[in-house]
Amino acid sequence: AEGDADDYLALAEEMEERDLHYRCEIGKRRLAVTSLPVVIEAAGEDDKELAIAEDVRNMVKTAGFRGLLKDLLDAIGKGYSVTEILWKRGAKWTPRAYEWRDPRFFTYDRESRRKIRLRDEADMMNGIELEPYKFIVHLPHLKAGIPIRGGIARVAAWSFLCKNYTIKDWLAFAEVFGMPLRVGKYHNGAQLEDIKVLKMAVANLGSDAAAVIPESMMIEFVEAGKATGGDTLFMRLADWLDAQVSRGLLGQTATTQGTPGKLGNEDAQAEVRDDIRDDDAAQLGETLNRDLIVPYVTLNYGVRETYPDLVLRSVENEDLTVMTDALAKL
């Protein structure tokens, strides 16, 4: 909130490592986009434009490109993502690999809070300009305002925090009420050493389920106390918090909390709402066109007025029954 996002970025990373539900849901959001077909549309119909478009198609088919898409979509959680292009230089410049860089290596400019700069000893406060044609910077527009406040991890952090408290309390509850109370009884004339033996025996029954005590002593098992609703309270709270995370990431909860055999109240529902997936895909396409396609074409073919367009486009499923009936009538 004060402008230094390092701790927030570390938390966002830790949330994916510690919370299986958050990791699963944000993974669905990413996969919904990375599984879309990549289409390269030529800038024109002449032979030169078609040849350039075909060259770009071959470039995006190389190994590592799908991984690049996943790395860039890390911005959904954190607000931005930066990947470095490692160029193979020669008669032709081609991306040799794409390396995701820790977002804490970068900072926003102090004036607009919208432009990514590289942290460097030359200017630790403001950072330095990114080298041209070297980085792919994805800044998805997830909410109005400065980009760092738009990451899903910022709002999901509250559920993550509360869920952590809930799980800890649930474990403490299970430890207290999950096994019977053990009561050891000794006679009035028992020696201190005998009492210590009995106490150790009662403790061992809880962990080892075995104990040895003198014949004159006795251990009783008392049924664990009942806490009204305690056996379901923590589960309901944890499920409710998970549902809020699902709504924030997927736009719905049916695919994670639907009834068996159905997805919520509908017979079918996408893992991620189509409008959310298409918006993520459109914004990622704009980033790739700006920071990868244009540099690749410029380095190899020179500056051009128009460039090929990369599009992540969903394939619409046709209703074969409707189409067959229409064709029959036609």
GROMACS .gro file of C-alpha atoms in nm:
model
  330
    1ALA     CA    1   0.000   0.000   0.000
    2GLU     CA    2   0.298   0.233   0.053
    3GLY     CA    3   0.445   0.156  -0.288
    4ASP     CA    4   0.692  -0.125  -0.203
    5ALA     CA    5   0.545  -0.449  -0.337
    6ASP     CA    6   0.822  -0.694  -0.244
    7ASP     CA    7   0.641  -0.849   0.052
    8TYR     CA    8   0.317  -0.871  -0.146
    9LEU     CA    9   0.491  -1.049  -0.435
   10ALA     CA   10   0.656  -1.291  -0.192
   11LEU     CA   11   0.315  -1.362  -0.034
   12ALA     CA   12   0.156  -1.418  -0.376
   13GLU     CA   13   0.423  -1.677  -0.455
   14GLU     CA   14   0.382  -1.843  -0.117
   15MET     CA   15   0.005  -1.865  -0.157
   16GLU     CA   16   0.054  -2.087  -0.464
   17GLU     CA   17   0.294  -2.308  -0.268
   18ARG     CA   18   0.084  -2.345   0.047
   19ASP     CA   19  -0.281  -2.337  -0.060
   20LEU     CA   20  -0.382  -2.621  -0.291
   21HIS     CA   21  -0.720  -2.465  -0.371
   22TYR     CA   22  -0.573  -2.130  -0.477
   23ARG     CA   23  -0.307  -2.306  -0.685
   24CYS     CA   24  -0.570  -2.523  -0.854
   25GLU     CA   25  -0.802  -2.234  -0.937
   26ILE     CA   26  -0.537  -1.998  -1.068
   27GLY     CA   27  -0.399  -2.291  -1.268
   28LYS     CA   28  -0.741  -2.334  -1.432
   29ARG     CA   29  -0.745  -1.965  -1.523
   30ARG     CA   30  -0.405  -1.993  -1.692
   31LEU     CA   31  -0.474  -2.322  -1.870
   32ALA     CA   32  -0.801  -2.187  -2.010
   33VAL     CA   33  -0.590  -1.941  -2.213
   34THR     CA   34  -0.278  -2.146  -2.288
   35SER     CA   35  -0.489  -2.430  -2.431
   36LEU     CA   36  -0.637  -2.199  -2.698
   37PRO     CA   37  -0.507  -2.234  -3.056
   38VAL     CA   38  -0.248  -1.974  -3.157
   39VAL     CA   39  -0.340  -1.813  -3.488
   40ILE     CA   40  -0.106  -1.589  -3.691
   41GLU     CA   41  -0.290  -1.360  -3.931
   42ALA     CA   42  -0.090  -1.205  -4.214
   43ALA     CA   43  -0.082  -0.827  -4.243
   44GLY     CA   44  -0.174  -0.845  -4.613
   45GLU     CA   45  -0.231  -1.072  -4.910
   46ASP     CA   46   0.090  -1.011  -5.106
   47ASP     CA   47   0.365  -1.271  -5.117
   48LYS     CA   48   0.597  -1.080  -4.884
   49GLU     CA   49   0.335  -1.044  -4.608
   50LEU     CA   50   0.231  -1.408  -4.640
   51ALA     CA   51   0.597  -1.521  -4.619
   52ILE     CA   52   0.654  -1.311  -4.305
   53ALA     CA   53   0.339  -1.453  -4.144
   54GLU     CA   54   0.453  -1.809  -4.222
   55ASP     CA   55   0.793  -1.733  -4.066
   56VAL     CA   56   0.622  -1.607  -3.750
   57ARG     CA   57   0.406  -1.924  -3.739
   58ASN     CA   58   0.722  -2.135  -3.743
   59MET     CA   59   0.873  -1.920  -3.469
   60VAL     CA   60   0.578  -1.964  -3.229
   61LYS     CA   61   0.578  -2.341  -3.289
   62THR     CA   62   0.924  -2.378  -3.135
   63ALA     CA   63   0.972  -2.541  -2.794
   64GLY     CA   64   0.916  -2.313  -2.497
   65PHE     CA   65   0.645  -2.093  -2.645
   66ARG     CA   66   0.362  -2.254  -2.445
   67GLY     CA   67   0.573  -2.217  -2.133
   68LEU     CA   68   0.611  -1.848  -2.219
   69LEU     CA   69   0.232  -1.811  -2.219
   70LYS     CA   70   0.206  -1.969  -1.873
   71ASP     CA   71   0.485  -1.750  -1.735
   72LEU     CA   72   0.324  -1.432  -1.867
   73LEU     CA   73  -0.010  -1.530  -1.713
   74ASP     CA   74   0.157  -1.521  -1.373
   75ALA     CA   75   0.045  -1.158  -1.397
   76ILE     CA   76  -0.313  -1.265  -1.320
   77GLY     CA   77  -0.214  -1.327  -0.961
   78LYS     CA   78   0.059  -1.068  -0.907
   79GLY     CA   79  -0.048  -0.786  -1.137
   80TYR     CA   80   0.244  -0.808  -1.380
   81SER     CA   81   0.490  -1.058  -1.524
   82VAL     CA   82   0.821  -1.009  -1.705
   83THR     CA   83   0.994  -1.265  -1.927
   84GLU     CA   84   1.332  -1.210  -2.089
   85ILE     CA   85   1.389  -1.307  -2.454
   86LEU     CA   86   1.724  -1.483  -2.505
   87TRP     CA   87   1.798  -1.418  -2.872
   88LYS     CA   88   2.000  -1.646  -3.097
   89ARG     CA   89   2.191  -1.402  -3.311
   90GLY     CA   90   2.323  -1.450  -3.662
   91ALA     CA   91   2.198  -1.398  -4.013
   92LYS     CA   92   1.855  -1.435  -3.855
   93TRP     CA   93   1.748  -1.340  -3.504
   94THR     CA   94   1.533  -1.605  -3.336
   95PRO     CA   95   1.430  -1.655  -2.971
   96ARG     CA   96   1.656  -1.924  -2.828
   97ALA     CA   97   1.465  -1.939  -2.497
   98TYR     CA   98   1.230  -1.740  -2.275
   99GLU     CA   99   1.330  -1.689  -1.912
  100TRP     CA  100   1.074  -1.582  -1.651
  101ARG     CA  101   1.223  -1.324  -1.419
  102ASP     CA  102   1.132  -1.272  -1.055
  103PRO     CA  103   0.895  -0.972  -1.039
  104ARG     CA  104   1.094  -0.837  -0.746
  105PHE     CA  105   1.375  -0.758  -0.992
  106PHE     CA  106   1.152  -0.482  -1.126
  107THR     CA  107   0.969  -0.179  -0.997
  108TYR     CA  108   0.719   0.078  -1.121
  109ASP     CA  109   0.813   0.432  -1.206
  110ARG     CA  110   0.739   0.674  -0.922
  111GLU     CA  111   0.521   0.911  -1.122
  112SER     CA  112   0.257   0.708  -1.304
  113ARG     CA  113   0.305   0.373  -1.124
  114ARG     CA  114   0.231   0.207  -1.459
  115LYS     CA  115   0.567   0.167  -1.633
  116ILE     CA  116   0.793  -0.125  -1.542
  117ARG     CA  117   1.159  -0.043  -1.479
  118LEU     CA  118   1.455  -0.268  -1.398
  119ARG     CA  119   1.607  -0.237  -1.052
  120ASP     CA  120   1.973  -0.150  -1.085
  121GLU     CA  121   2.253  -0.015  -0.869
  122ALA     CA  122   2.260   0.290  -1.094
  123ASP     CA  123   1.923   0.399  -0.954
  124MET     CA  124   1.786   0.177  -0.677
  125MET     CA  125   1.494   0.409  -0.610
  126ASN     CA  126   1.354   0.458  -0.961
  127GLY     CA  127   1.519   0.175  -1.154
  128ILE     CA  128   1.638   0.204  -1.515
  129GLU     CA  129   1.465   0.173  -1.851
  130LEU     CA  130   1.420  -0.177  -1.990
  131GLU     CA  131   1.637  -0.252  -2.291
  132PRO     CA  132   1.431  -0.257  -2.612
  133TYR     CA  133   1.344  -0.595  -2.769
  134LYS     CA  134   1.474  -0.776  -2.460
  135PHE     CA  135   1.170  -0.820  -2.231
  136ILE     CA  136   0.807  -0.921  -2.268
  137VAL     CA  137   0.605  -0.730  -2.007
  138HIS     CA  138   0.247  -0.840  -1.943
  139LEU     CA  139   0.033  -0.589  -1.756
  140PRO     CA  140  -0.326  -0.718  -1.769
  141HIS     CA  141  -0.600  -0.466  -1.701
  142LEU     CA  142  -0.781  -0.654  -1.423
  143LYS     CA  143  -0.929  -0.353  -1.243
  144ALA     CA  144  -0.923   0.023  -1.264
  145GLY     CA  145  -0.624   0.189  -1.102
  146ILE     CA  146  -0.253   0.116  -1.093
  147PRO     CA  147  -0.162  -0.237  -1.214
  148ILE     CA  148   0.001  -0.364  -0.892
  149ARG     CA  149  -0.333  -0.330  -0.710
  150GLY     CA  150  -0.518  -0.533  -0.973
  151GLY     CA  151  -0.364  -0.877  -0.911
  152ILE     CA  152  -0.604  -1.146  -0.789
  153ALA     CA  153  -0.357  -1.241  -0.515
  154ARG     CA  154  -0.423  -0.908  -0.343
  155VAL     CA  155  -0.790  -0.983  -0.280
  156ALA     CA  156  -0.737  -1.359  -0.236
  157ALA     CA  157  -0.484  -1.291   0.040
  158TRP     CA  158  -0.767  -1.218   0.285
  159SER     CA  159  -0.922  -1.561   0.230
  160PHE     CA  160  -0.576  -1.718   0.250
  161LEU     CA  161  -0.511  -1.550   0.584
  162CYS     CA  162  -0.847  -1.642   0.736
  163LYS     CA  163  -0.828  -1.998   0.605
  164ASN     CA  164  -0.488  -2.044   0.769
  165TYR     CA  165  -0.637  -1.945   1.107
  166THR     CA  166  -0.934  -2.173   1.041
  167ILE     CA  167  -0.719  -2.478   0.964
  168LYS     CA  168  -0.500  -2.420   1.271
  169ASP     CA  169  -0.808  -2.394   1.495
  170TRP     CA  170  -0.955  -2.703   1.327
  171LEU     CA  171  -0.640  -2.903   1.405
  172ALA     CA  172  -0.644  -2.783   1.765
  173PHE     CA  173  -1.012  -2.881   1.789
  174ALA     CA  174  -0.940  -3.227   1.647
  175GLU     CA  175  -0.656  -3.276   1.894
  176VAL     CA  176  -0.881  -3.193   2.192
  177PHE     CA  177  -1.207  -3.357   2.085
  178GLY     CA  178  -1.081  -3.623   1.848
  179MET     CA  179  -0.982  -3.878   2.114
  180PRO     CA  180  -1.129  -3.982   2.448
  181LEU     CA  181  -1.020  -3.821   2.772
  182ARG     CA  182  -0.792  -4.053   2.973
  183VAL     CA  183  -0.825  -4.040   3.353
  184GLY     CA  184  -0.579  -4.223   3.576
  185LYS     CA  185  -0.680  -4.313   3.932
  186TYR     CA  186  -0.448  -4.402   4.219
  187HIS     CA  187  -0.522  -4.488   4.584
  188ASN     CA  188  -0.463  -4.245   4.867
  189GLY     CA  189  -0.143  -4.405   4.986
  190ALA     CA  190   0.029  -4.403   4.648
  191GLN     CA  191   0.392  -4.290   4.644
  192LEU     CA  192   0.513  -4.002   4.426
  193GLU     CA  193   0.701  -4.244   4.201
  194ASP     CA  194   0.381  -4.445   4.146
  195ILE     CA  195   0.192  -4.128   4.050
  196LYS     CA  196   0.464  -4.041   3.796
  197VAL     CA  197   0.436  -4.391   3.647
  198LEU     CA  198   0.059  -4.351   3.614
  199LYS     CA  199   0.091  -4.006   3.455
  200MET     CA  200   0.341  -4.138   3.201
  201ALA     CA  201   0.112  -4.431   3.124
  202VAL     CA  202  -0.183  -4.199   3.058
  203ALA     CA  203   0.033  -3.985   2.826
  204ASN     CA  204   0.164  -4.290   2.638
  205LEU     CA  205  -0.189  -4.414   2.576
  206GLY     CA  206  -0.249  -4.102   2.367
  207SER     CA  207   0.053  -4.150   2.139
  208ASP     CA  208   0.150  -4.518   2.156
  209ALA     CA  209  -0.182  -4.678   2.256
  210ALA     CA  210   0.016  -4.890   2.502
  211ALA     CA  211   0.111  -4.854   2.868
  212VAL     CA  212   0.222  -5.058   3.168
  213ILE     CA  213   0.088  -4.970   3.516
  214PRO     CA  214   0.076  -5.145   3.855
  215GLU     CA  215  -0.224  -5.368   3.918
  216SER     CA  216  -0.345  -5.140   4.196
  217MET     CA  217  -0.392  -4.847   3.958
  218MET     CA  218  -0.672  -4.788   3.707
  219ILE     CA  219  -0.720  -4.585   3.387
  220GLU     CA  220  -1.066  -4.484   3.263
  221PHE     CA  221  -1.160  -4.359   2.917
  222VAL     CA  222  -1.416  -4.079   2.919
  223GLU     CA  223  -1.595  -3.992   2.595
  224ALA     CA  224  -1.467  -3.666   2.447
  225GLY     CA  225  -1.677  -3.363   2.517
  226LYS     CA  226  -1.915  -3.233   2.255
  227ALA     CA  227  -1.891  -2.883   2.109
  228THR     CA  228  -2.213  -2.777   1.944
  229GLY     CA  229  -2.151  -2.767   1.569
  230GLY     CA  230  -1.776  -2.785   1.621
  231ASP     CA  231  -1.739  -3.091   1.401
  232THR     CA  232  -1.866  -2.899   1.095
  233LEU     CA  233  -1.798  -2.534   1.182
  234PHE     CA  234  -1.439  -2.522   1.060
  235MET     CA  235  -1.514  -2.720   0.744
  236ARG     CA  236  -1.799  -2.486   0.650
  237LEU     CA  237  -1.580  -2.181   0.704
  238ALA     CA  238  -1.290  -2.324   0.502
  239ASP     CA  239  -1.528  -2.420   0.217
  240TRP     CA  240  -1.685  -2.074   0.220
  241LEU     CA  241  -1.344  -1.908   0.197
  242ASP     CA  242  -1.245  -2.139  -0.090
  243ALA     CA  243  -1.569  -2.045  -0.269
  244GLN     CA  244  -1.475  -1.677  -0.255
  245VAL     CA  245  -1.140  -1.753  -0.416
  246SER     CA  246  -1.314  -1.954  -0.690
  247ARG     CA  247  -1.551  -1.666  -0.763
  248GLY     CA  248  -1.264  -1.422  -0.790
  249LEU     CA  249  -1.055  -1.641  -1.021
  250LEU     CA  250  -1.309  -1.833  -1.230
  251GLY     CA  251  -1.619  -1.617  -1.205
  252GLN     CA  252  -1.820  -1.912  -1.067
  253THR     CA  253  -1.800  -2.199  -0.816
  254ALA     CA  254  -1.986  -2.473  -1.003
  255THR     CA  255  -1.678  -2.657  -1.127
  256THR     CA  256  -1.532  -2.682  -0.778
  257GLN     CA  257  -1.838  -2.708  -0.551
  258GLY     CA  258  -2.116  -2.838  -0.776
  259THR     CA  259  -2.332  -3.134  -0.684
  260PRO     CA  260  -2.216  -3.477  -0.810
  261GLY     CA  261  -2.308  -3.528  -1.173
  262LYS     CA  262  -2.386  -3.161  -1.228
  263LEU     CA  263  -2.196  -2.837  -1.235
  264GLY     CA  264  -2.394  -2.623  -0.994
  265ASN     CA  265  -2.747  -2.560  -1.114
  266GLU     CA  266  -2.663  -2.619  -1.480
  267ASP     CA  267  -2.591  -2.940  -1.667
  268ALA     CA  268  -2.269  -2.796  -1.805
  269GLN     CA  269  -2.051  -2.498  -1.729
  270ALA     CA  270  -1.700  -2.407  -1.840
  271GLU     CA  271  -1.406  -2.432  -1.599
  272VAL     CA  272  -1.355  -2.058  -1.648
  273ARG     CA  273  -1.627  -1.824  -1.767
  274ASP     CA  274  -1.589  -1.766  -2.140
  275ASP     CA  275  -1.586  -1.388  -2.107
  276ILE     CA  276  -1.301  -1.402  -1.854
  277ARG     CA  277  -1.101  -1.646  -2.067
  278ASP     CA  278  -1.149  -1.442  -2.385
  279ASP     CA  279  -1.048  -1.119  -2.211
  280ASP     CA  280  -0.732  -1.281  -2.071
  281ALA     CA  281  -0.652  -1.418  -2.418
  282ALA     CA  282  -0.707  -1.084  -2.592
  283GLN     CA  283  -0.483  -0.896  -2.348
  284LEU     CA  284  -0.211  -1.162  -2.370
  285GLY     CA  285  -0.227  -1.143  -2.750
  286GLU     CA  286  -0.174  -0.767  -2.739
  287THR     CA  287   0.132  -0.813  -2.517
  288LEU     CA  288   0.285  -1.078  -2.745
  289ASN     CA  289   0.225  -0.869  -3.056
  290ARG     CA  290   0.389  -0.564  -2.899
  291ASP     CA  291   0.688  -0.728  -2.727
  292LEU     CA  292   0.758  -1.040  -2.938
  293ILE     CA  293   0.605  -1.033  -3.288
  294VAL     CA  294   0.697  -0.672  -3.371
  295PRO     CA  295   1.060  -0.708  -3.245
  296TYR     CA  296   1.103  -1.041  -3.430
  297VAL     CA  297   0.978  -0.900  -3.760
  298THR     CA  298   1.166  -0.571  -3.721
  299LEU     CA  299   1.498  -0.741  -3.646
  300ASN     CA  300   1.469  -0.975  -3.943
  301TYR     CA  301   1.273  -0.774  -4.202
  302GLY     CA  302   1.317  -0.413  -4.095
  303VAL     CA  303   1.060  -0.162  -3.975
  304ARG     CA  304   0.725  -0.213  -4.146
  305GLU     CA  305   0.398  -0.026  -4.157
  306THR     CA  306   0.198  -0.338  -4.070
  307TYR     CA  307   0.288  -0.654  -3.883
  308PRO     CA  308   0.137  -1.003  -3.853
  309ASP     CA  309  -0.120  -1.036  -3.575
  310LEU     CA  310  -0.109  -1.311  -3.312
  311VAL     CA  311  -0.449  -1.415  -3.185
  312LEU     CA  312  -0.545  -1.668  -2.916
  313ARG     CA  313  -0.884  -1.771  -3.041
  314SER     CA  314  -1.132  -2.018  -2.892
  315VAL     CA  315  -1.293  -2.279  -3.115
  316GLU     CA  316  -1.670  -2.254  -3.089
  317ASN     CA  317  -1.848  -2.589  -3.065
  318GLU     CA  318  -2.117  -2.622  -3.327
  319ASP     CA  319  -2.457  -2.767  -3.244
  320LEU     CA  320  -2.463  -3.057  -3.492
  321THR     CA  321  -2.833  -3.127  -3.431
  322VAL     CA  322  -2.936  -2.774  -3.522
  323MET     CA  323  -2.706  -2.770  -3.825
  324THR     CA  324  -2.834  -3.110  -3.949
  325ASP     CA  325  -3.198  -3.005  -3.913
  326ALA     CA  326  -3.128  -2.680  -4.097
  327LEU     CA  327  -2.950  -2.860  -4.381
  328ALA     CA  328  -3.232  -3.113  -4.411
  329LYS     CA  329  -3.491  -2.836  -4.441
  330LEU     CA  330  -3.271  -2.646  -4.684
   0.00000   0.00000   0.00000
